Structures are given as C-alpha cells and as structure tokens.
Amino acid sequence: GMPVVLVHGFASTHRVNWIDTSWVSTLNRAGYRVIALDNRGHGQSDKLYDPESYDPEIMAQDVIALLDHLHIQRADLIGYSMGARISAMAALRFPDRVRAVILGGLGIHLVEGNGLPPGIAEALESKTPETLTDPTQRMFRVFAEKNGGDLKALAACMRGSRRGLTAADVATLPMPVLVAVGSQDLIGGDPHRLAALIPKGQAFVIEGRDHNLAVGDRTHKAAALEFLSHRP
C-alpha cells in the first residue's frame, strides 16, 4: 500500500503513540503501508544529551533518512504534538518527499509560541518530583516515567526541539495539510488559525478531547482516513 510514516510525540514511543491507540491497525486495514519510528532520545533509539541534537530540522532529517533506508521516494506523514512539529519541518525542508501531512495536537502554536509552560525540562530532571505543582509539568514527568523514558535525554529534547515554523514558512507548503486538535487542548492551539495560513490546509476539531486523549480518538482516525483518501 501507499506508505504512511507515523511520528510520535514528546516522551512517547511509536508503540505508545501509534500501536496501543490502534492507529497502526486502522491504517493497515485501510490498505496503507505503515512505518513508525522512535524519535531520537526516545524508545529504542539512541539517547543524546545535547539539546542542539534535537533541533526539529535534525529530527526531520531522521524521518527522511528512514525513507531513504527503505527506498521510499514519497510518503504521507502523520505526526502528533512534537511529532507534528517534526513532520511540518520535514514538509518544509523536503517537500518533494512528502505527499500530504496530518498535524495532530498542534495548531497555531506551531507558529505562535510553543503552548507549554516553562519548566518542563527542569521537572523532568527534578530529584523531588512530588514537589511539582504545575499540572502540565507533573503530567509530562509522570508520562515520561510511565513509558520508561531517559529523563536526562528527554530534558535535552525538550530544550532543543521547541523551535517552530513561521507563518511565512507554512504559507509555502505545497501539499495538503490536515490540522487536527482536540477542542479542550490548551497545548496545541487553534487548528483553524493554522490551517488558514496553509494554502491547502484543512482543520478538524476533535470534540471533547484534551491533548492526551485526542491522539487515539476514533473521530481523529476517521478524519485522517477521509483526508488521505482525497489527497492527490
């Protein structure tokens, strides 16, 4: 089938983000060839401790290197949260390799701010996590530990991967782009505002879902399949 590359979010893994949420099985049943990777610093991939190693452009190059390794000329990309940021960068820098993009969990905060409170990296490094009071800091610390993450590498990733695109950047994207964000997601930002900046942009609101729960929502998957079925 047509290749689709899945790019997971921060402190997650390809299994947690895509297999456990039934994305892989859903796309397989629809006839797609599904490819998923663990981003650098995550899962089974190398753990790096220099924030500069996690620049989104470098992480986008990892995705393209995987396509090269598999001898795939063009693929659709589906990213969630940090994975959406990486996918957007891949689409910007390598437009001839990307057929279409789905940006999950990331709306206008791709180009305006980053949607996260300060202190996430410090929360990951904290030796007294029980003293954390910010709910987002606590959420990421618990999520990282639950997934067996390397907290030092993840802190470096948090510091190095937050660079976004500009409004001028996304205005040059030539491929269809679906922006899908939960209606209760305060991290990703408004999907309509980002989609309006992209020539072939579309927005989809995942009703009643926050940043954590939107990723596996059945309407999110249905919207993705509908979008992919109509792209050139």
Short mmCIF file of C-alpha atoms in Angstrom, two decimals:
data_model
loop_
_atom_site.label_atom_id
_atom_site.label_comp_id
_atom_site.label_asym_id
_atom_site.label_seq_id
_atom_site.Cartn_x
_atom_site.Cartn_y
_atom_site.Cartn_z
CA GLY A 1 0.00 0.00 0.00
CA MET A 2 0.88 3.68 -0.02
CA PRO A 3 3.47 4.43 2.68
CA VAL A 4 2.48 6.44 5.76
CA VAL A 5 5.12 7.43 8.32
CA LEU A 6 3.97 7.96 11.92
CA VAL A 7 5.98 10.40 14.06
CA HIS A 8 5.22 10.26 17.79
CA GLY A 9 5.03 12.98 20.40
CA PHE A 10 7.38 14.04 23.18
CA ALA A 11 8.18 11.42 25.85
CA SER A 12 6.16 8.82 23.96
CA THR A 13 7.25 5.95 21.68
CA HIS A 14 6.00 4.53 18.42
CA ARG A 15 4.22 1.79 20.38
CA VAL A 16 2.54 4.04 22.94
CA ASN A 17 1.53 6.70 20.41
CA TRP A 18 0.52 4.56 17.45
CA ILE A 19 0.18 0.84 18.20
CA ASP A 20 -1.55 0.99 21.58
CA THR A 21 -4.01 3.59 20.22
CA SER A 22 -4.90 1.38 17.19
CA TRP A 23 -3.58 3.81 14.59
CA VAL A 24 -1.36 1.15 13.01
CA SER A 25 -4.14 -1.44 12.79
CA THR A 26 -6.59 1.17 11.48
CA LEU A 27 -4.24 2.29 8.71
CA ASN A 28 -3.28 -1.30 7.86
CA ARG A 29 -6.94 -2.25 7.45
CA ALA A 30 -7.36 0.72 5.12
CA GLY A 31 -4.59 -0.66 2.92
CA TYR A 32 -1.68 1.57 3.86
CA ARG A 33 1.92 0.53 4.45
CA VAL A 34 2.58 1.82 7.95
CA ILE A 35 6.06 2.87 9.08
CA ALA A 36 6.74 4.16 12.59
CA LEU A 37 9.95 5.18 14.31
CA ASP A 38 11.12 6.01 17.79
CA ASN A 39 12.45 9.57 17.62
CA ARG A 40 16.00 10.17 18.81
CA GLY A 41 16.08 10.27 22.60
CA HIS A 42 13.01 8.05 22.84
CA GLY A 43 12.15 4.36 22.98
CA GLN A 44 14.70 2.13 21.27
CA SER A 45 16.60 4.98 19.57
CA ASP A 46 19.87 6.48 20.76
CA LYS A 47 19.76 8.75 23.80
CA LEU A 48 21.52 12.06 23.24
CA TYR A 49 22.16 14.71 25.89
CA ASP A 50 22.97 17.84 23.89
CA PRO A 51 19.86 19.99 23.24
CA GLU A 52 21.27 21.00 19.86
CA SER A 53 20.93 17.37 18.76
CA TYR A 54 17.14 17.71 18.96
CA ASP A 55 16.57 20.64 16.64
CA PRO A 56 13.36 19.93 14.67
CA GLU A 57 15.26 20.18 11.39
CA ILE A 58 17.67 17.43 12.52
CA MET A 59 14.76 15.28 13.68
CA ALA A 60 13.03 15.86 10.34
CA GLN A 61 16.19 14.65 8.61
CA ASP A 62 15.88 11.44 10.64
CA VAL A 63 12.46 10.83 9.10
CA ILE A 64 13.80 11.40 5.59
CA ALA A 65 16.80 9.15 6.32
CA LEU A 66 14.35 6.40 7.24
CA LEU A 67 12.58 6.86 3.90
CA ASP A 68 15.96 6.66 2.16
CA HIS A 69 16.82 3.48 4.06
CA LEU A 70 13.53 1.90 2.95
CA HIS A 71 13.94 3.17 -0.65
CA ILE A 72 10.70 5.17 -0.43
CA GLN A 73 10.60 8.29 -2.58
CA ARG A 74 7.41 9.88 -1.18
CA ALA A 75 5.18 9.22 1.79
CA ASP A 76 2.37 10.72 3.81
CA LEU A 77 3.35 11.90 7.29
CA ILE A 78 1.19 11.76 10.41
CA GLY A 79 2.68 13.45 13.45
CA TYR A 80 1.34 14.15 16.91
CA SER A 81 2.44 17.09 19.09
CA MET A 82 6.25 17.17 18.83
CA GLY A 83 5.87 14.67 16.00
CA ALA A 84 3.65 17.15 14.21
CA ARG A 85 6.34 19.81 14.60
CA ILE A 86 8.89 17.39 13.12
CA SER A 87 6.52 16.46 10.29
CA ALA A 88 5.87 20.11 9.46
CA MET A 89 9.60 20.74 9.31
CA ALA A 90 10.09 17.71 7.04
CA ALA A 91 7.35 19.00 4.75
CA LEU A 92 9.01 22.43 4.65
CA ARG A 93 12.55 21.23 4.01
CA PHE A 94 11.79 18.19 1.85
CA PRO A 95 8.52 18.99 0.01
CA ASP A 96 9.30 16.58 -2.82
CA ARG A 97 9.37 13.67 -0.35
CA VAL A 98 6.09 14.42 1.43
CA ARG A 99 2.78 13.72 -0.28
CA ALA A 100 0.49 15.00 2.47
CA VAL A 101 0.75 15.82 6.18
CA ILE A 102 -1.52 15.38 9.18
CA LEU A 103 -0.57 17.58 12.13
CA GLY A 104 -2.22 16.17 15.24
CA GLY A 105 -2.20 18.01 18.55
CA LEU A 106 -0.53 21.10 17.09
CA GLY A 107 -2.39 24.13 15.79
CA ILE A 108 -1.42 27.79 15.76
CA HIS A 109 1.24 27.17 18.40
CA LEU A 110 3.39 25.78 15.60
CA VAL A 111 3.97 29.41 14.57
CA GLU A 112 2.99 31.32 17.73
CA GLY A 113 4.78 30.27 20.90
CA ASN A 114 5.04 26.65 21.95
CA GLY A 115 1.92 26.09 24.06
CA LEU A 116 3.82 24.72 27.04
CA PRO A 117 4.57 26.38 30.38
CA PRO A 118 8.21 26.89 31.32
CA GLY A 119 9.98 24.38 33.47
CA ILE A 120 9.14 21.09 31.72
CA ALA A 121 12.82 20.17 31.29
CA GLU A 122 13.53 21.10 34.91
CA ALA A 123 10.55 19.00 36.04
CA LEU A 124 11.98 16.00 34.19
CA GLU A 125 15.32 16.49 35.94
CA SER A 126 13.84 17.14 39.39
CA LYS A 127 15.02 14.83 42.17
CA THR A 128 11.87 15.67 44.13
CA PRO A 129 9.03 15.24 41.59
CA GLU A 130 6.49 15.05 44.40
CA THR A 131 7.01 18.80 44.93
CA LEU A 132 5.93 19.75 41.39
CA THR A 133 2.81 21.91 41.47
CA ASP A 134 2.23 22.81 37.82
CA PRO A 135 -0.18 20.23 36.34
CA THR A 136 1.50 20.18 32.92
CA GLN A 137 4.92 19.69 34.47
CA ARG A 138 3.56 16.83 36.57
CA MET A 139 1.80 15.32 33.55
CA PHE A 140 4.97 15.16 31.44
CA ARG A 141 7.05 13.79 34.34
CA VAL A 142 4.53 11.01 35.05
CA PHE A 143 4.12 10.23 31.33
CA ALA A 144 7.88 10.02 30.78
CA GLU A 145 8.38 7.72 33.75
CA LYS A 146 5.43 5.53 32.78
CA ASN A 147 6.99 5.00 29.34
CA GLY A 148 10.41 4.22 30.77
CA GLY A 149 11.96 7.33 29.28
CA ASP A 150 15.51 8.52 29.82
CA LEU A 151 14.70 11.69 31.77
CA LYS A 152 18.05 13.37 31.06
CA ALA A 153 17.72 12.78 27.31
CA LEU A 154 14.11 13.94 27.36
CA ALA A 155 15.07 17.13 29.17
CA ALA A 156 17.64 17.83 26.45
CA CYS A 157 15.00 17.09 23.82
CA MET A 158 12.55 19.49 25.45
CA ARG A 159 15.14 22.24 25.43
CA GLY A 160 16.21 21.64 21.84
CA SER A 161 13.05 20.72 19.95
CA ARG A 162 10.73 23.65 20.58
CA ARG A 163 11.67 25.71 17.51
CA GLY A 164 8.63 26.26 15.35
CA LEU A 165 7.95 27.45 11.84
CA THR A 166 6.96 30.96 10.80
CA ALA A 167 3.71 32.00 9.17
CA ALA A 168 5.74 32.64 6.02
CA ASP A 169 7.13 29.09 6.21
CA VAL A 170 3.77 27.35 6.40
CA ALA A 171 2.43 29.56 3.60
CA THR A 172 4.91 27.84 1.24
CA LEU A 173 3.81 24.26 1.99
CA PRO A 174 2.58 22.88 -1.35
CA MET A 175 0.94 19.66 -0.16
CA PRO A 176 -2.44 19.07 1.51
CA VAL A 177 -2.22 19.51 5.28
CA LEU A 178 -4.80 18.46 7.87
CA VAL A 179 -4.57 20.15 11.27
CA ALA A 180 -6.38 18.10 13.94
CA VAL A 181 -6.54 19.36 17.54
CA GLY A 182 -8.77 18.50 20.49
CA SER A 183 -11.42 21.02 21.45
CA GLN A 184 -10.04 21.03 25.01
CA ASP A 185 -6.37 21.03 24.01
CA LEU A 186 -4.63 24.07 25.51
CA ILE A 187 -1.18 22.93 24.38
CA GLY A 188 -1.67 22.68 20.61
CA GLY A 189 -3.59 25.87 19.92
CA ASP A 190 -6.35 26.69 17.43
CA PRO A 191 -6.30 24.37 14.37
CA HIS A 192 -8.41 26.74 12.24
CA ARG A 193 -5.92 29.59 12.56
CA LEU A 194 -3.01 27.39 11.46
CA ALA A 195 -4.95 25.78 8.61
CA ALA A 196 -5.89 29.24 7.32
CA LEU A 197 -2.18 30.03 6.83
CA ILE A 198 -1.56 26.93 4.68
CA PRO A 199 -2.60 27.04 1.01
CA LYS A 200 -4.09 23.52 1.11
CA GLY A 201 -4.79 23.48 4.82
CA GLN A 202 -7.83 21.94 6.47
CA ALA A 203 -8.83 21.95 10.13
CA PHE A 204 -10.52 19.26 12.19
CA VAL A 205 -11.60 19.67 15.80
CA ILE A 206 -11.51 16.50 17.91
CA GLU A 207 -14.53 17.22 20.08
CA GLY A 208 -14.33 16.82 23.83
CA ARG A 209 -10.69 15.78 23.89
CA ASP A 210 -7.64 17.32 25.53
CA HIS A 211 -4.03 16.96 24.40
CA ASN A 212 -3.63 13.49 25.89
CA LEU A 213 -6.91 11.92 24.82
CA ALA A 214 -7.19 13.40 21.33
CA VAL A 215 -4.46 11.22 19.84
CA GLY A 216 -6.40 7.94 19.99
CA ASP A 217 -9.88 9.32 19.37
CA ARG A 218 -11.85 7.39 16.74
CA THR A 219 -13.04 10.61 15.05
CA HIS A 220 -9.39 11.66 14.71
CA LYS A 221 -8.61 8.43 12.87
CA ALA A 222 -11.74 8.71 10.71
CA ALA A 223 -10.84 12.27 9.71
CA ALA A 224 -7.31 11.16 8.83
CA LEU A 225 -8.55 8.33 6.61
CA GLU A 226 -11.02 10.66 4.89
CA PHE A 227 -8.28 13.24 4.30
CA LEU A 228 -5.83 10.68 2.92
CA SER A 229 -8.45 9.20 0.61
CA HIS A 230 -8.91 12.55 -1.12
CA ARG A 231 -5.35 13.78 -1.41
CA PRO A 232 -3.68 13.57 -4.84
#
